[in-house]
Amino acid sequence: MVRLPEAPVGLSTASVYPEPTGLAFRRAAELGYDGVEVFVWTDAVSQSVSELRDLVQTYQIPVLSVHSPCVVITSRVWSTDPLVKLARSIEMAEALGASTVVTHPPFVWQRAAALDFSAAVAELQTRTAVKIAVENMFPARVRGSVISTYRPHWDPAVGGAGHQYYTLDLSHTATAESDALEMLGRMGSRMTHLHLADGTGSALDEHLVPGRGSQPCAQILGQLAASGFDGSIVVEISTRKSSVEDREIDLAQALSFARLHFAAAH
């Protein structure tokens, strides 16, 4: 017999880029996802609590998590200060009933935030029930050298760093050429959010459909299921070069992969 754990499988709105946020809700509902992760970016709808509430009502699908606008293409969304962005993301998550906010360690050039990022996240966490899940990133490869462009580190769990919650991203472990299972072990029970994707080890952050790269996606899902994981699993793949038809296939296959492998023997 197979036991299906309770953790929901959601779709990141980034997975339909360059299509707008509203279409991500529609595709998630039509394909049978349990919810969405709102990736806040330059699309005005992704920044509007009222418009997102309308989408929740229209498609009867919840917002599971909010991804803070902390990537390069969102450098001026809401603020240039990553901690301001994070605080606003928490407010959005609270307003929408989302359980988690995903954020990255700050870039090295964001000096003010980088100085006290861990302490600032810990202080913000004391003010909210929303889980602030800091995501693993990856170093840059420049002329044969490996350089971290994040502070305090691209791996937020390195050296036993004390964040209360983590997001594990399996495309980022591929790009970093790190051991995803070892990282999961270090994150332990504080890993409360999974970005399900794949990669081949390319220096590019590929975000492939799970099963199409080298990452132990199936093993990670099985291990989480066996441990009673009750966080969220969010499909975060890149379909920006795909046709509409191929995008639908990729989103459906990613969901099927998650459902198939996130099961525990009973």
Tab-separated table of C-alpha atoms in Angstrom:
chain	number	residue	atom	x	y	z
A	1	MET	CA	0.000	0.000	0.000
A	2	VAL	CA	1.032	3.611	-0.538
A	3	ARG	CA	0.430	6.484	1.853
A	4	LEU	CA	0.082	9.920	0.273
A	5	PRO	CA	1.461	12.583	2.627
A	6	GLU	CA	-0.405	15.793	3.325
A	7	ALA	CA	2.059	18.287	1.847
A	8	PRO	CA	0.566	20.268	-1.068
A	9	VAL	CA	2.160	20.448	-4.503
A	10	GLY	CA	2.053	23.979	-5.878
A	11	LEU	CA	3.044	25.776	-9.069
A	12	SER	CA	5.342	28.765	-9.048
A	13	THR	CA	3.977	31.552	-11.207
A	14	ALA	CA	7.562	31.899	-12.485
A	15	SER	CA	7.047	28.559	-14.244
A	16	VAL	CA	4.846	30.163	-16.912
A	17	TYR	CA	7.100	33.185	-17.569
A	18	PRO	CA	6.770	35.199	-19.789
A	19	GLU	CA	3.034	34.609	-19.424
A	20	PRO	CA	1.408	36.793	-16.745
A	21	THR	CA	0.542	35.817	-13.196
A	22	GLY	CA	-3.158	35.315	-13.917
A	23	LEU	CA	-2.428	32.595	-16.458
A	24	ALA	CA	-0.347	30.733	-13.893
A	25	PHE	CA	-3.390	30.517	-11.618
A	26	ARG	CA	-5.489	29.233	-14.490
A	27	ARG	CA	-2.960	26.617	-15.538
A	28	ALA	CA	-2.457	25.464	-11.933
A	29	ALA	CA	-6.210	25.027	-11.463
A	30	GLU	CA	-6.734	23.249	-14.784
A	31	LEU	CA	-3.836	20.820	-14.255
A	32	GLY	CA	-4.765	19.934	-10.677
A	33	TYR	CA	-2.088	21.645	-8.614
A	34	ASP	CA	-2.929	22.238	-4.954
A	35	GLY	CA	-1.966	25.918	-5.000
A	36	VAL	CA	0.474	28.500	-6.323
A	37	GLU	CA	3.608	30.284	-5.247
A	38	VAL	CA	3.405	33.938	-6.249
A	39	PHE	CA	6.701	35.100	-7.713
A	40	VAL	CA	6.654	38.861	-7.213
A	41	TRP	CA	8.092	40.547	-10.299
A	42	THR	CA	7.400	43.431	-12.675
A	43	ASP	CA	3.925	42.100	-13.533
A	44	ALA	CA	1.631	44.483	-11.602
A	45	VAL	CA	-0.772	41.673	-10.685
A	46	SER	CA	2.007	39.820	-8.851
A	47	GLN	CA	2.445	42.901	-6.633
A	48	SER	CA	-1.242	43.454	-5.828
A	49	VAL	CA	-2.924	41.708	-2.899
A	50	SER	CA	-6.391	42.676	-4.138
A	51	GLU	CA	-5.821	41.310	-7.640
A	52	LEU	CA	-4.288	38.128	-6.275
A	53	ARG	CA	-7.307	37.668	-4.012
A	54	ASP	CA	-9.517	37.959	-7.087
A	55	LEU	CA	-7.492	35.205	-8.790
A	56	VAL	CA	-7.811	32.982	-5.710
A	57	GLN	CA	-11.579	33.431	-5.833
A	58	THR	CA	-11.848	33.004	-9.595
A	59	TYR	CA	-9.854	29.783	-9.776
A	60	GLN	CA	-10.553	28.496	-6.251
A	61	ILE	CA	-6.885	27.797	-5.663
A	62	PRO	CA	-4.884	29.084	-2.691
A	63	VAL	CA	-1.602	30.954	-2.488
A	64	LEU	CA	0.778	28.616	-0.665
A	65	SER	CA	3.808	30.884	-0.658
A	66	VAL	CA	5.197	34.215	-1.793
A	67	HIS	CA	8.620	34.568	-3.426
A	68	SER	CA	10.189	37.879	-2.494
A	69	PRO	CA	11.388	39.994	-5.483
A	70	CYS	CA	15.055	39.377	-4.695
A	71	VAL	CA	16.454	38.407	-8.110
A	72	VAL	CA	18.279	40.667	-10.558
A	73	ILE	CA	15.273	41.269	-12.836
A	74	THR	CA	13.266	42.519	-9.836
A	75	SER	CA	16.006	44.750	-8.445
A	76	ARG	CA	13.710	47.790	-8.331
A	77	VAL	CA	10.409	46.102	-7.462
A	78	TRP	CA	9.070	47.506	-4.143
A	79	SER	CA	12.527	48.762	-3.119
A	80	THR	CA	16.224	48.316	-3.771
A	81	ASP	CA	16.651	47.099	-0.173
A	82	PRO	CA	16.190	43.303	0.085
A	83	LEU	CA	15.006	43.565	3.676
A	84	VAL	CA	12.253	46.007	2.704
A	85	LYS	CA	11.264	43.602	-0.080
A	86	LEU	CA	11.185	40.771	2.443
A	87	ALA	CA	9.015	42.705	4.902
A	88	ARG	CA	6.510	43.551	2.159
A	89	SER	CA	6.486	39.923	1.011
A	90	ILE	CA	5.608	38.849	4.549
A	91	GLU	CA	2.750	41.357	4.611
A	92	MET	CA	1.464	39.949	1.311
A	93	ALA	CA	1.709	36.370	2.573
A	94	GLU	CA	-0.196	37.251	5.734
A	95	ALA	CA	-2.914	39.002	3.735
A	96	LEU	CA	-3.312	36.016	1.375
A	97	GLY	CA	-3.090	33.300	4.013
A	98	ALA	CA	0.162	31.884	2.619
A	99	SER	CA	2.319	29.901	5.029
A	100	THR	CA	5.755	30.685	3.587
A	101	VAL	CA	7.887	33.474	2.145
A	102	VAL	CA	10.906	32.462	0.081
A	103	THR	CA	13.933	34.748	0.027
A	104	HIS	CA	17.541	34.560	-1.152
A	105	PRO	CA	20.685	35.641	0.686
A	106	PRO	CA	21.518	39.187	-0.447
A	107	PHE	CA	23.941	39.860	-3.274
A	108	VAL	CA	27.431	40.931	-2.282
A	109	TRP	CA	26.780	44.457	-3.605
A	110	GLN	CA	23.765	44.848	-1.297
A	111	ARG	CA	26.171	45.717	1.489
A	112	ALA	CA	23.775	47.060	4.110
A	113	ALA	CA	21.523	43.995	4.011
A	114	ALA	CA	24.468	41.608	3.790
A	115	LEU	CA	25.978	42.941	7.014
A	116	ASP	CA	23.179	41.680	9.255
A	117	PHE	CA	21.022	39.445	7.047
A	118	SER	CA	20.802	36.499	9.434
A	119	ALA	CA	19.953	38.706	12.402
A	120	ALA	CA	17.399	40.690	10.370
A	121	VAL	CA	15.644	37.526	9.186
A	122	ALA	CA	15.558	36.213	12.758
A	123	GLU	CA	14.071	39.474	14.009
A	124	LEU	CA	11.411	39.533	11.269
A	125	GLN	CA	10.567	35.897	12.083
A	126	THR	CA	9.664	36.865	15.656
A	127	ARG	CA	6.911	39.136	14.282
A	128	THR	CA	5.090	36.652	12.065
A	129	ALA	CA	3.759	33.116	11.872
A	130	VAL	CA	4.724	33.029	8.186
A	131	LYS	CA	7.832	30.903	7.683
A	132	ILE	CA	10.729	32.868	6.195
A	133	ALA	CA	12.473	30.096	4.237
A	134	VAL	CA	15.935	31.133	3.031
A	135	GLU	CA	16.864	29.472	-0.259
A	136	ASN	CA	20.139	27.870	-1.305
A	137	MET	CA	21.733	29.602	-4.268
A	138	PHE	CA	24.985	28.920	-6.191
A	139	PRO	CA	28.404	30.461	-6.808
A	140	ALA	CA	29.464	32.140	-10.039
A	141	ARG	CA	32.210	30.640	-12.184
A	142	VAL	CA	34.559	33.316	-13.498
A	143	ARG	CA	37.667	32.439	-15.541
A	144	GLY	CA	37.999	29.079	-13.848
A	145	SER	CA	37.432	30.436	-10.349
A	146	VAL	CA	34.375	29.893	-8.156
A	147	ILE	CA	33.128	33.097	-6.541
A	148	SER	CA	30.210	33.586	-4.182
A	149	THR	CA	28.109	36.578	-5.202
A	150	TYR	CA	25.909	36.176	-2.112
A	151	ARG	CA	26.481	37.161	1.510
A	152	PRO	CA	26.985	35.720	3.981
A	153	HIS	CA	27.129	32.673	1.637
A	154	TRP	CA	25.279	31.154	-1.323
A	155	ASP	CA	24.520	28.126	0.873
A	156	PRO	CA	22.463	29.523	3.771
A	157	ALA	CA	22.943	26.351	5.837
A	158	VAL	CA	26.736	26.244	5.518
A	159	GLY	CA	28.590	25.959	8.777
A	160	GLY	CA	25.397	25.427	10.721
A	161	ALA	CA	24.006	28.899	9.996
A	162	GLY	CA	21.030	29.512	12.184
A	163	HIS	CA	18.049	30.268	9.988
A	164	GLN	CA	14.860	28.826	11.394
A	165	TYR	CA	13.531	27.729	7.982
A	166	TYR	CA	15.015	26.840	4.593
A	167	THR	CA	13.961	26.364	0.979
A	168	LEU	CA	15.822	23.628	-0.896
A	169	ASP	CA	16.073	24.342	-4.637
A	170	LEU	CA	17.176	21.379	-6.760
A	171	SER	CA	18.076	23.429	-9.822
A	172	HIS	CA	20.418	25.482	-7.651
A	173	THR	CA	22.112	22.390	-6.213
A	174	ALA	CA	22.805	21.299	-9.793
A	175	THR	CA	24.301	24.665	-10.755
A	176	ALA	CA	26.388	24.727	-7.569
A	177	GLU	CA	27.500	21.123	-8.188
A	178	SER	CA	26.604	20.398	-4.580
A	179	ASP	CA	25.157	17.233	-3.078
A	180	ALA	CA	21.404	17.793	-2.727
A	181	LEU	CA	20.938	14.899	-0.295
A	182	GLU	CA	23.787	16.133	1.890
A	183	MET	CA	22.317	19.647	1.871
A	184	LEU	CA	18.909	18.282	2.810
A	185	GLY	CA	20.569	16.473	5.696
A	186	ARG	CA	22.197	19.669	6.934
A	187	MET	CA	18.944	21.613	6.650
A	188	GLY	CA	17.123	18.830	8.486
A	189	SER	CA	13.654	19.560	9.814
A	190	ARG	CA	14.198	23.266	9.132
A	191	MET	CA	13.797	22.524	5.403
A	192	THR	CA	10.112	23.388	5.103
A	193	HIS	CA	9.828	24.305	1.417
A	194	LEU	CA	11.025	22.506	-1.728
A	195	HIS	CA	11.539	24.056	-5.144
A	196	LEU	CA	11.165	21.023	-7.372
A	197	ALA	CA	13.205	21.296	-10.563
A	198	ASP	CA	16.248	19.658	-12.109
A	199	GLY	CA	19.563	20.542	-13.711
A	200	THR	CA	22.545	18.970	-15.426
A	201	GLY	CA	25.338	20.833	-13.640
A	202	SER	CA	25.512	23.608	-16.211
A	203	ALA	CA	26.683	27.025	-15.040
A	204	LEU	CA	23.246	28.194	-16.177
A	205	ASP	CA	20.423	27.893	-13.651
A	206	GLU	CA	18.371	25.541	-15.833
A	207	HIS	CA	15.203	24.759	-13.833
A	208	LEU	CA	14.428	21.672	-15.891
A	209	VAL	CA	11.373	19.462	-15.487
A	210	PRO	CA	12.228	17.018	-12.672
A	211	GLY	CA	13.627	13.798	-14.077
A	212	ARG	CA	15.334	15.487	-17.021
A	213	GLY	CA	18.586	16.301	-15.249
A	214	SER	CA	21.083	14.785	-12.830
A	215	GLN	CA	19.539	15.691	-9.479
A	216	PRO	CA	18.102	13.039	-7.119
A	217	CYS	CA	14.605	14.515	-7.389
A	218	ALA	CA	12.776	11.226	-6.924
A	219	GLN	CA	14.975	10.244	-3.983
A	220	ILE	CA	14.476	13.619	-2.298
A	221	LEU	CA	10.696	13.364	-2.690
A	222	GLY	CA	10.643	9.811	-1.374
A	223	GLN	CA	12.807	10.735	1.601
A	224	LEU	CA	10.562	13.692	2.434
A	225	ALA	CA	7.455	11.527	2.182
A	226	ALA	CA	8.956	8.887	4.471
A	227	SER	CA	9.868	11.551	7.048
A	228	GLY	CA	6.320	12.922	7.198
A	229	PHE	CA	7.224	16.213	5.503
A	230	ASP	CA	4.326	18.646	5.859
A	231	GLY	CA	5.767	21.735	4.182
A	232	SER	CA	5.131	22.703	0.562
A	233	ILE	CA	6.503	21.313	-2.696
A	234	VAL	CA	6.524	23.924	-5.447
A	235	VAL	CA	7.283	23.172	-9.083
A	236	GLU	CA	9.619	25.923	-10.288
A	237	ILE	CA	10.678	25.127	-13.841
A	238	SER	CA	11.667	27.279	-16.801
A	239	THR	CA	9.338	27.198	-19.814
A	240	ARG	CA	10.185	30.610	-21.239
A	241	LYS	CA	11.412	29.179	-24.551
A	242	SER	CA	8.542	26.705	-24.900
A	243	SER	CA	5.477	26.903	-27.083
A	244	VAL	CA	2.122	27.103	-25.318
A	245	GLU	CA	1.537	23.403	-26.009
A	246	ASP	CA	4.970	22.350	-24.746
A	247	ARG	CA	4.554	24.509	-21.643
A	248	GLU	CA	1.327	22.685	-20.789
A	249	ILE	CA	3.073	19.334	-21.234
A	250	ASP	CA	6.031	20.350	-19.062
A	251	LEU	CA	3.796	21.644	-16.254
A	252	ALA	CA	1.689	18.472	-16.361
A	253	GLN	CA	4.731	16.195	-16.389
A	254	ALA	CA	6.313	18.037	-13.455
A	255	LEU	CA	3.133	17.622	-11.421
A	256	SER	CA	2.887	13.928	-12.331
A	257	PHE	CA	6.505	13.413	-11.266
A	258	ALA	CA	5.822	15.030	-7.897
A	259	ARG	CA	2.667	12.985	-7.295
A	260	LEU	CA	4.365	9.726	-8.322
A	261	HIS	CA	7.462	10.081	-6.166
A	262	PHE	CA	6.074	11.924	-3.152
A	263	ALA	CA	4.601	8.818	-1.646
A	264	ALA	CA	5.679	6.639	1.248
A	265	ALA	CA	5.332	2.887	1.627
A	266	HIS	CA	2.761	2.084	4.300
